[in-house]
Short mmCIF file of C-alpha atoms in Angstrom, two decimals:
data_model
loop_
_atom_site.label_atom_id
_atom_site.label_comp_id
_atom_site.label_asym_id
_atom_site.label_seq_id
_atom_site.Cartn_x
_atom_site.Cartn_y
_atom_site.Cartn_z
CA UNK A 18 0.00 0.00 0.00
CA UNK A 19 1.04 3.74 -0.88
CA UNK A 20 2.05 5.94 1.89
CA UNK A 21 -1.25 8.85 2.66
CA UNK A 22 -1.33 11.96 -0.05
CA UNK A 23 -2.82 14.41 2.30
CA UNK A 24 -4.77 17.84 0.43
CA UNK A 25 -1.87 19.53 0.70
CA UNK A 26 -0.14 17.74 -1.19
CA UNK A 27 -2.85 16.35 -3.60
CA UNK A 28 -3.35 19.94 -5.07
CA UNK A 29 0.44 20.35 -5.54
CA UNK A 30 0.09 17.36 -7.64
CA UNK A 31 -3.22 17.96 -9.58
CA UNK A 32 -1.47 21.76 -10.37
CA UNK A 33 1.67 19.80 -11.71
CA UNK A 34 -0.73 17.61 -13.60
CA UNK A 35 -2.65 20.34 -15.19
CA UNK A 36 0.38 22.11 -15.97
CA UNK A 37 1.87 19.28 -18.30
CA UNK A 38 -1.61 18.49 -19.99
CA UNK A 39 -1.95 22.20 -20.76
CA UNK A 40 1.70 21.95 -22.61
CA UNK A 41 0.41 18.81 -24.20
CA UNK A 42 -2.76 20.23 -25.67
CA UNK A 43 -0.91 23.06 -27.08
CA UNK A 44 2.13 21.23 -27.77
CA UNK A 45 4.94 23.60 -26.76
CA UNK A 46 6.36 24.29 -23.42
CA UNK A 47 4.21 26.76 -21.64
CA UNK A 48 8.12 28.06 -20.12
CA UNK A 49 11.49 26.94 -21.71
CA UNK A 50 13.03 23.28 -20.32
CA UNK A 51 16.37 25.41 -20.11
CA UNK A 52 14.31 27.67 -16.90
CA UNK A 53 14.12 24.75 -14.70
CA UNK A 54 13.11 27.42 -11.34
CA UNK A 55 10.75 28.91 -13.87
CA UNK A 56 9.01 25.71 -14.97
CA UNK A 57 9.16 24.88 -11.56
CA UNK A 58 6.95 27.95 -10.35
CA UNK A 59 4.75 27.81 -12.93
CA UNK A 60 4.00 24.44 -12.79
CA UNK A 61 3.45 24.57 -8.65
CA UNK A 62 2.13 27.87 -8.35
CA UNK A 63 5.08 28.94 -5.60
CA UNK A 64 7.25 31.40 -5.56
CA UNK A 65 10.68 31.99 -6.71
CA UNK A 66 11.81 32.70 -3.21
CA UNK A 67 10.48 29.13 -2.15
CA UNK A 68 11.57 27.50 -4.92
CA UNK A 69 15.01 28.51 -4.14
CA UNK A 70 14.74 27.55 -0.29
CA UNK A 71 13.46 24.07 -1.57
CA UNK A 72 16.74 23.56 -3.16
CA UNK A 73 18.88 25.21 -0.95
CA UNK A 74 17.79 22.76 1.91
CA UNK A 75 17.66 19.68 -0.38
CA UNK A 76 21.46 20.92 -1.50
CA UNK A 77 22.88 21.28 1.90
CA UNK A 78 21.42 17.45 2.94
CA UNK A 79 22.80 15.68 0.34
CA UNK A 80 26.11 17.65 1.19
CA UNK A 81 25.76 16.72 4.45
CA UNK A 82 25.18 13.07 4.27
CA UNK A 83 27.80 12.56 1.44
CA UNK A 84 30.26 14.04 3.23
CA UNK A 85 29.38 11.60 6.81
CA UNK A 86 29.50 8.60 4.46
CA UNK A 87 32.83 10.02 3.53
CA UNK A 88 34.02 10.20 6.84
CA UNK A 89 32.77 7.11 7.98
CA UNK A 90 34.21 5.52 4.84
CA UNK A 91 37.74 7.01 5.36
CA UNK A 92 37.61 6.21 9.22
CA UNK A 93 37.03 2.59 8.91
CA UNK A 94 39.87 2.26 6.41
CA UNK A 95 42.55 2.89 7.94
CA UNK A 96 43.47 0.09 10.72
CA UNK A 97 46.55 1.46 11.95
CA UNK A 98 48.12 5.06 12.52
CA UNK A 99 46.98 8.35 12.70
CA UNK A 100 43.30 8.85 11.25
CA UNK A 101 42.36 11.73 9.12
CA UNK A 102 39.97 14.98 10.62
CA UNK A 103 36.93 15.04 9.28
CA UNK A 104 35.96 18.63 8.17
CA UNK A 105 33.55 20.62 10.78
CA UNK A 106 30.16 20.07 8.31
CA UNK A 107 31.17 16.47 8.74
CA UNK A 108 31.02 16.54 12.05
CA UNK A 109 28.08 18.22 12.45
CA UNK A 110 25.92 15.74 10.02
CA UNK A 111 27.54 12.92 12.01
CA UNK A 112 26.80 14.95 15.44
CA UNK A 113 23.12 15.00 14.18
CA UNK A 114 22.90 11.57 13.18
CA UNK A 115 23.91 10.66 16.49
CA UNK A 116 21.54 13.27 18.55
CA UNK A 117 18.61 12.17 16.31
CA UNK A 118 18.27 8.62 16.96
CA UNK A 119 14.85 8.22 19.27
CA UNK A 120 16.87 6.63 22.08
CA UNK A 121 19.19 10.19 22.03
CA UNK A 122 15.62 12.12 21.30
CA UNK A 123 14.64 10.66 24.86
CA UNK A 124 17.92 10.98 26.91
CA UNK A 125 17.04 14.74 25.76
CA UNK A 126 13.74 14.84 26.42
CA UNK A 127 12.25 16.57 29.69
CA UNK A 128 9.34 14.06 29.75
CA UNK A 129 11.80 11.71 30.29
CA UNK A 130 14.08 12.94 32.49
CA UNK A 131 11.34 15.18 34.86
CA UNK A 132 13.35 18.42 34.82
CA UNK A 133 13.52 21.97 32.96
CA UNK A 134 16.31 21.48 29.98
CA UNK A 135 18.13 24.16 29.16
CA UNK A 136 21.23 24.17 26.71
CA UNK A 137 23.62 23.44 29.43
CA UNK A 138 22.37 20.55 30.86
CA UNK A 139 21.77 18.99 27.36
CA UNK A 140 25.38 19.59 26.37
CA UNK A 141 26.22 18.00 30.17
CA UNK A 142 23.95 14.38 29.12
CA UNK A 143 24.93 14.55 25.13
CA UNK A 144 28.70 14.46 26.15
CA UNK A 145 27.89 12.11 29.02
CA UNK A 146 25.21 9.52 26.99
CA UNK A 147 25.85 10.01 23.66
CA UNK A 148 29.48 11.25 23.22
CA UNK A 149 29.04 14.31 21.65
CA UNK A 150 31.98 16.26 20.87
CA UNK A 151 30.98 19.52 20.35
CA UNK A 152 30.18 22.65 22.11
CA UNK A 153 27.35 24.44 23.28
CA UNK A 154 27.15 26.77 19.91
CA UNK A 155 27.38 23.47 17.34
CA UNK A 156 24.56 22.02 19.92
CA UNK A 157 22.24 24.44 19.51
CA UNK A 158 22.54 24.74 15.78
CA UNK A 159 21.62 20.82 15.66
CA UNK A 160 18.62 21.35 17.68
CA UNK A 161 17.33 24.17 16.09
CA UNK A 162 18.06 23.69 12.77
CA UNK A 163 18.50 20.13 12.37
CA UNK A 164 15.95 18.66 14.51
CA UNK A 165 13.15 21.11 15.14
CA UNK A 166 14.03 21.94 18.55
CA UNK A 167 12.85 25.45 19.41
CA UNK A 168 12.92 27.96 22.90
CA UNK A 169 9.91 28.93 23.48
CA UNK A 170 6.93 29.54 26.68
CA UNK A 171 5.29 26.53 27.86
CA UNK A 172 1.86 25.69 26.92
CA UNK A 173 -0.57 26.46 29.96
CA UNK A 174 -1.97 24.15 32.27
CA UNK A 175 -5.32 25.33 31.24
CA UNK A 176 -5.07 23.87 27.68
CA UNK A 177 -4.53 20.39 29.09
CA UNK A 178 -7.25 20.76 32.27
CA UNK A 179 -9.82 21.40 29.76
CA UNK A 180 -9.45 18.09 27.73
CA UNK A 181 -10.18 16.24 31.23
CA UNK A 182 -13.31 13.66 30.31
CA UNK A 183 -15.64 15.35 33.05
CA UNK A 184 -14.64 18.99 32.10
CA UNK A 185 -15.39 17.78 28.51
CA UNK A 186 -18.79 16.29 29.57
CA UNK A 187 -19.31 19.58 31.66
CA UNK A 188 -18.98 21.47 28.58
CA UNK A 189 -21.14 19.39 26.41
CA UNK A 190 -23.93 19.08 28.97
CA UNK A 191 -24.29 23.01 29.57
CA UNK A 192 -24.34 23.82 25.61
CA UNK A 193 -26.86 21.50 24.66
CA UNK A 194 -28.87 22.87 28.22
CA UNK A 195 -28.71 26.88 26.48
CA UNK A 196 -29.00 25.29 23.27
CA UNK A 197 -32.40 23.04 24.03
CA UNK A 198 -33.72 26.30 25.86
CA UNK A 199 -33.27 28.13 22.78
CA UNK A 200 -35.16 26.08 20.53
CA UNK A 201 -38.01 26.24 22.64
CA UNK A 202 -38.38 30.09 20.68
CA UNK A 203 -41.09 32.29 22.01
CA UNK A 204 -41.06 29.72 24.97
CA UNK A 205 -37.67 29.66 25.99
CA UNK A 206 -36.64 30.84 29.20
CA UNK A 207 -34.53 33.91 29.91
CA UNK A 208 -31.07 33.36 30.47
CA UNK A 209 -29.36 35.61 32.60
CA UNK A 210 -25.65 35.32 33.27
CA UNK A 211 -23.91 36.90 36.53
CA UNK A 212 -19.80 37.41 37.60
CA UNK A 213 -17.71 39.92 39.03
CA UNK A 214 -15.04 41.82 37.69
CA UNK A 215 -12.44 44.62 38.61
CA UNK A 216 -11.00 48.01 37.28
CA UNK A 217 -8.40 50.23 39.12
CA UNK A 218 -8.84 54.02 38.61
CA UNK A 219 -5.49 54.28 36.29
CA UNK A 220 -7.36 51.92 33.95
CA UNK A 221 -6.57 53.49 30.62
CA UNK A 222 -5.23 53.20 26.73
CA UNK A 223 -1.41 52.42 26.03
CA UNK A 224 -1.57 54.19 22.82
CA UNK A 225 -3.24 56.56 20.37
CA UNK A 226 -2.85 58.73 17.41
CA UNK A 227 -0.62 61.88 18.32
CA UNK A 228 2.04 64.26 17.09
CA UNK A 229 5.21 65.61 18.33
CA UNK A 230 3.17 68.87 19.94
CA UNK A 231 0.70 67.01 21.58
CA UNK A 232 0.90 66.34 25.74
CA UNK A 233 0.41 62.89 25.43
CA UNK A 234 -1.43 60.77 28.49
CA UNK A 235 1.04 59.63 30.54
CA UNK A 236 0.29 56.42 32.20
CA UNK A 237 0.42 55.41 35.67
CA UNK A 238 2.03 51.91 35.79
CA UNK A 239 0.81 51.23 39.51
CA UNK A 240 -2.67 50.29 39.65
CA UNK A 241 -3.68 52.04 42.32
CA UNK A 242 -7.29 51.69 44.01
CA UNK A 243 -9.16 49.09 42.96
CA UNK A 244 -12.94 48.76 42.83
CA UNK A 245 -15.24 45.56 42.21
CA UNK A 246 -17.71 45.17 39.58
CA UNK A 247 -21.11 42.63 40.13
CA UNK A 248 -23.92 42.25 37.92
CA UNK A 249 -25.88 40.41 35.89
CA UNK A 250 -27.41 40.67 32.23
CA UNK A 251 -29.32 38.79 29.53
CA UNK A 252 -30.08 39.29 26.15
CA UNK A 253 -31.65 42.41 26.98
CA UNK A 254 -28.67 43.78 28.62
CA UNK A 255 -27.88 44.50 32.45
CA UNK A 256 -30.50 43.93 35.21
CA UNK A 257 -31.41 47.46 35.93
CA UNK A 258 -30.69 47.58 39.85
CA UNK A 259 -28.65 44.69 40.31
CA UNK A 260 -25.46 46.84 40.07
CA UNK A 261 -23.21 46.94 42.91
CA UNK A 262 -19.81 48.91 42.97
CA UNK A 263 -17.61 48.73 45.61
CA UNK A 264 -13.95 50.01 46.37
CA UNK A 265 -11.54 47.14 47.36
CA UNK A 266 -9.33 46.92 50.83
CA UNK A 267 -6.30 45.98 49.33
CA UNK A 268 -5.09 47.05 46.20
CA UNK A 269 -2.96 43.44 45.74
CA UNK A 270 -3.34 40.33 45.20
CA UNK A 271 -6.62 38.14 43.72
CA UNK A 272 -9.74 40.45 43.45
CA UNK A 273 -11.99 37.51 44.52
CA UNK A 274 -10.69 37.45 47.98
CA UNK A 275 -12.70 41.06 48.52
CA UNK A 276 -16.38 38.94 47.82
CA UNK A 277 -17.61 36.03 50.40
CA UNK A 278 -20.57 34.19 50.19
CA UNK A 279 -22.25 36.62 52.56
CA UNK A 280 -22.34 39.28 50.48
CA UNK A 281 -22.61 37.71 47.47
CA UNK A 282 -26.18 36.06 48.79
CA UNK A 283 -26.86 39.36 50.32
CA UNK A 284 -26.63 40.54 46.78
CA UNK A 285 -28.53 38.22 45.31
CA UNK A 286 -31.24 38.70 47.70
CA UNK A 287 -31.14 42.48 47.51
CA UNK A 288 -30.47 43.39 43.91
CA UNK A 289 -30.77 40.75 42.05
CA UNK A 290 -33.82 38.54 42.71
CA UNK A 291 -36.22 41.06 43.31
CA UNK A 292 -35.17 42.29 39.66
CA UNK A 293 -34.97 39.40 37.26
CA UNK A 294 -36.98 38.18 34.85
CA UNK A 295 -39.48 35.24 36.29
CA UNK A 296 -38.54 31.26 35.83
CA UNK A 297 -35.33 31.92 34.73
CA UNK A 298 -31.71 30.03 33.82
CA UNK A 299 -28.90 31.38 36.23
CA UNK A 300 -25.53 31.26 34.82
CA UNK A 301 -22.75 31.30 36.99
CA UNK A 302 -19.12 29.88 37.76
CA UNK A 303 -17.75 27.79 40.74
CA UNK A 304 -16.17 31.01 42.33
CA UNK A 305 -15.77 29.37 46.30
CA UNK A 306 -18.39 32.18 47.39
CA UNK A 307 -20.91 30.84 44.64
CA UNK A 308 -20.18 27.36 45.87
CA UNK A 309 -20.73 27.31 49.76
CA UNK A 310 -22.25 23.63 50.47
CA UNK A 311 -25.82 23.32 52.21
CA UNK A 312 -25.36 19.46 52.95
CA UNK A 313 -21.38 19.46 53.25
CA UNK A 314 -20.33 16.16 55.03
CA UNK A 315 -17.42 16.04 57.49
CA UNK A 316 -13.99 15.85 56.54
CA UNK A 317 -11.14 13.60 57.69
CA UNK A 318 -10.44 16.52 60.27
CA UNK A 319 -13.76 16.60 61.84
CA UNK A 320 -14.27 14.89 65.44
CA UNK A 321 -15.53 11.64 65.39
CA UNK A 322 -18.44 12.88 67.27
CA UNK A 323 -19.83 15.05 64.55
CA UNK A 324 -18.88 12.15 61.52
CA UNK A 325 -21.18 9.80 64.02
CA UNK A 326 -23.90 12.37 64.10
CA UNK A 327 -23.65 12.93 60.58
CA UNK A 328 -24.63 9.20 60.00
CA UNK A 329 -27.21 9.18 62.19
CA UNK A 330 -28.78 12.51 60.41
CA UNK A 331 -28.46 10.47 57.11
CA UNK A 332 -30.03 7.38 58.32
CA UNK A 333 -27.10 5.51 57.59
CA UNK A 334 -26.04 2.66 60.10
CA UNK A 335 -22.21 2.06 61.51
CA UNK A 336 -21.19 0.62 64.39
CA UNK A 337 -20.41 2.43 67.55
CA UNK A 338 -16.77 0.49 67.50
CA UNK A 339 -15.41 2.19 64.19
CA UNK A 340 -12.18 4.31 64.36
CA UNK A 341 -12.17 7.97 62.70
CA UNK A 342 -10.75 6.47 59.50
CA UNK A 343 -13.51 4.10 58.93
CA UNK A 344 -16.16 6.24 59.73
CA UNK A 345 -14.60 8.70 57.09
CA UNK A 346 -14.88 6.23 54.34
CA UNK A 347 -18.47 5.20 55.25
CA UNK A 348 -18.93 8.58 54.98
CA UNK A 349 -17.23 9.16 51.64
CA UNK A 350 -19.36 6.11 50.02
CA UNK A 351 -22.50 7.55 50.82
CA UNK A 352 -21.75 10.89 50.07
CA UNK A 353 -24.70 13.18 48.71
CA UNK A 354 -24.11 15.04 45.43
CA UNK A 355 -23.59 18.49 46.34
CA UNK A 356 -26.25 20.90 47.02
CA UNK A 357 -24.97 24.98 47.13
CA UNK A 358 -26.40 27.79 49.26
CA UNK A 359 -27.08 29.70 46.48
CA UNK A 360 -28.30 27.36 44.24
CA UNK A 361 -31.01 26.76 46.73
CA UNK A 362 -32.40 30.58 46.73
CA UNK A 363 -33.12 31.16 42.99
CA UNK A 364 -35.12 27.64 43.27
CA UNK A 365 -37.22 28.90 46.19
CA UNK A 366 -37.80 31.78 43.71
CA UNK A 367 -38.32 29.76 40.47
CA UNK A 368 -35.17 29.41 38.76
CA UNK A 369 -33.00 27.30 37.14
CA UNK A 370 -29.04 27.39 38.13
CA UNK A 371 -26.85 26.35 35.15
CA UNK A 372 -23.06 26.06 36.37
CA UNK A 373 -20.29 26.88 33.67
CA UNK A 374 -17.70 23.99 33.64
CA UNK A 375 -14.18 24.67 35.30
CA UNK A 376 -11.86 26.80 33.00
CA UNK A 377 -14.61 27.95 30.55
CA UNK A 378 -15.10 31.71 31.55
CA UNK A 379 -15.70 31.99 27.74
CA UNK A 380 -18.41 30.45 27.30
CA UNK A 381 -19.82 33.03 29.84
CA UNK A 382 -21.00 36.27 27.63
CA UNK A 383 -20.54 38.76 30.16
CA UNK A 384 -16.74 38.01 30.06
CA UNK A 385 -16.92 40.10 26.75
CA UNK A 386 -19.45 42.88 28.11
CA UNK A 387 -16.89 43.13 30.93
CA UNK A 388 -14.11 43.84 27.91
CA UNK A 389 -16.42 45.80 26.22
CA UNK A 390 -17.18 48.03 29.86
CA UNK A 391 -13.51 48.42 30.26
CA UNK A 392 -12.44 49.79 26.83
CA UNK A 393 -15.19 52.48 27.07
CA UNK A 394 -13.53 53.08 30.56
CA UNK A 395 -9.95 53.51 29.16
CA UNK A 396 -11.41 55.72 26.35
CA UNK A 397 -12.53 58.51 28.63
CA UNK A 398 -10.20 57.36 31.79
CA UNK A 399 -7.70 61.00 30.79
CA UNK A 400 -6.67 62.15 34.26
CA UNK A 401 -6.77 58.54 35.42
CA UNK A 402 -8.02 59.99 39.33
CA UNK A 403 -9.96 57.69 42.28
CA UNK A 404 -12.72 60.43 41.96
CA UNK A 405 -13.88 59.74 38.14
CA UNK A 406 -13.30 55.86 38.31
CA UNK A 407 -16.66 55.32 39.22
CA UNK A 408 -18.32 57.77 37.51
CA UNK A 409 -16.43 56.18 34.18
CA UNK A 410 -17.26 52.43 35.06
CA UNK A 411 -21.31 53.23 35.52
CA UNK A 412 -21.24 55.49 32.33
CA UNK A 413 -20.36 52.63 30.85
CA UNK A 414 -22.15 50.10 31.77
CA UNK A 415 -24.84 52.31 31.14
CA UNK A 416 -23.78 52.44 27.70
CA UNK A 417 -23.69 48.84 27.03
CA UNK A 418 -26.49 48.05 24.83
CA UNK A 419 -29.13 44.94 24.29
CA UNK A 420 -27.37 44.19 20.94
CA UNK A 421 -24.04 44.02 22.52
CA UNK A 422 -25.04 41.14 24.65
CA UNK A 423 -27.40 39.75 21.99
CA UNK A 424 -24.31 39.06 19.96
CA UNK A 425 -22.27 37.43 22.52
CA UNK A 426 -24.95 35.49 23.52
CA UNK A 427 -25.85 34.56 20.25
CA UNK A 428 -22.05 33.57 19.11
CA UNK A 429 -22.07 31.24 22.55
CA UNK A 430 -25.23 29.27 21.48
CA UNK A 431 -24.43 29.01 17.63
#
């Protein structure tokens, strides 16, 4: 069987193809023979410039592997005395030879070895494992050049937590929820989306048009005083009422650590409740202060006490003789599926809570509102001063229309 012809590759071949028959059916070469680069562009539809690369890299190979065989040729012939140097391109094509073998490719590999590499610790196992003779400049030649080695930032954590199979599930269960809601038309129930965000009062633009006369904004690298943003909006924009602005205690460190689950259900008893839409979808995240337990069993630290009252609460029978530990694991196989605070109020009021999965704060379309809100912030934010910052942020929430979230929202259930 053939080796696989991916598209790629397939139209480089059909153009080819179609260049040839159109010479045949006209019978004369559509470009001279004597213009092979020529023929060659024509006939692939590339450019010069990668035409000449193509052959460039296919020249220096072949150099490179004739001249190892040479080398290898001319060491093994000589039995006795001194042996001839092999030139430094020699050595290099051997070097690689040697380095790209997949034994060498996992003596260099981090995965392998479970620490950071950096140049000087591959030199240190190439010399040690593989005996490479060269230094650190010819080594990092052959592993960028030669076999596709590159320094570069790590991928984030995030991109791999979000291919976990119960994230994935997550995912798929809470887009076919919106989407099945949305089908329903005139029916459907109103989705309304809530989260928090920040903005600090020097909140502004990093560039714009300007000449060498004007007094340009100068910007305030310190964030200074920070204040928190909660809210809530659907399809027909924010929640009028449900806005709440505060300033922040410390101007460090995570934002979320300003907001507990007291005041966020004081919030949502306040502002938000009494103002939204009737029989409803809630979306929110798993922030900890969304996410306080009503039924949360004891942990390994509680008393035993309070694990054996527990059991008794949950009709579930142990004996009186059980240690800690094995109350703890009676406990952890009949463990309830969690039931929040919060998720609990908007059912005594008629609604439905819809939880985002873990790591998805895009699928959320207030995310983008809160963009949105903070560009129209840093448009106007000039003297960047505590006493406008608030002003600024409700200006612009007011300004955020029922076709800005319509399209988010929209784009999310697509």
């Amino acid at each position: 069987m053939g080796r696989t012809i991916h598209s790629a590759e397939r139209n480089l071949v059909l153009k080819v193809i179609q260049f040839f028959e159109n010479e045949k059916k006209h019978g004369s070469f559509t470009v001279p023979v004597e213009q092979a680069t020529k023929r060659a562009c024509a006939a692939t539809g590339l450019s010069k410039t990668t035409i000449m690369t193509i052959k460039r890299e296919a020249k220096k190979i072949q150099t490179e592997t004739a001249r190892a065989a040479n080398v290898q040729e001319d060491m093994t012939s000589f039995e006795d005395g001194e042996h001839p140097q092999p030139s430094t391109s020699a050595s290099v094509a051997t070097d690689t030879i040697k380095l790209s073998t997949p034994g060498s490719t996992q003596a260099l590999s981090y995965t392998t070895r479970k620490e950071i590499p950096t140049l000087k610790k591959i030199l240190t196992i190439a010399k040690r494992e593989l005996n490479f003779p060269g230094q650190k400049d010819a080594l990092r030649n052959i592993l960028i050049n030669d076999l596709g080695y590159s320094f570069k930032k790590f991928k984030r954590k995030r991109d791999f937590l979000v291919q976990r199979p119960e994230i994935a599930a997550w995912r798929a269960k809470y887009l076919r929820r919106l989407k099945e809601n949305d089908e329903r038309g005139a029916e459907k129930k109103p989705v309304t989306f809530i989260d928090e965000t920040w903005i600090h009062s020097h909140y502004t633009l990093s560039k714009c048009w300007q000449n060498s006369s004007d007094s340009s904004v100068r910007i305030n690298h310190s964030p200074g005083q920070r204040w928190i943003v909660v809210h809530a909006g659907n399809e027909n924009g924010f929640i009028q009422g449900a806005e709440l602005l505060y300033k922040c205690k410390s101007t460090t460190g995570d934002y979320h650590d300003e907001m507990d689950a007291s005041n966020f259900t004081k919030w949502i008893k306040e502002k938000l409740i009494p103002n939204l839409p009737p029989n409803g979808i809630i979306v929110m995240d798993n922030a900890p202060y969304h996410s306080k337990q009503a039924n949360k069993p004891p942990n390994f630290s509680a008393r035993k006490n309070e694990m054996q009252t527990w059991l008794q609460e949950h009709n579930i029978k142990f004996d009186d003789k059980m240690t800690k530990r094995e109350l703890y694991m009676l406990i952890q196989r009949n463990k309830p599926e969690k039931v929040y605070f919060i998720d609990e109020i908007f059912r005594a009021h008629g609604h439905e809570v819809l939880r985002l999965p873990p790591y998805h704060c895009d699928l959320n379309p207030i995310e983008y509102v809160w963009n949105l809100m903070k560009q129209r912030v840093a448009d106007k934010n000039i003297d960047q001063s505590e006493k406008d910052i608030e002003r600024l942020t409700k200006a612009a929430i007011q300004s955020i229309t029922p076709e800005d979230w319509k399209k988010n929202a929209t784009m999310l259930i697509a």
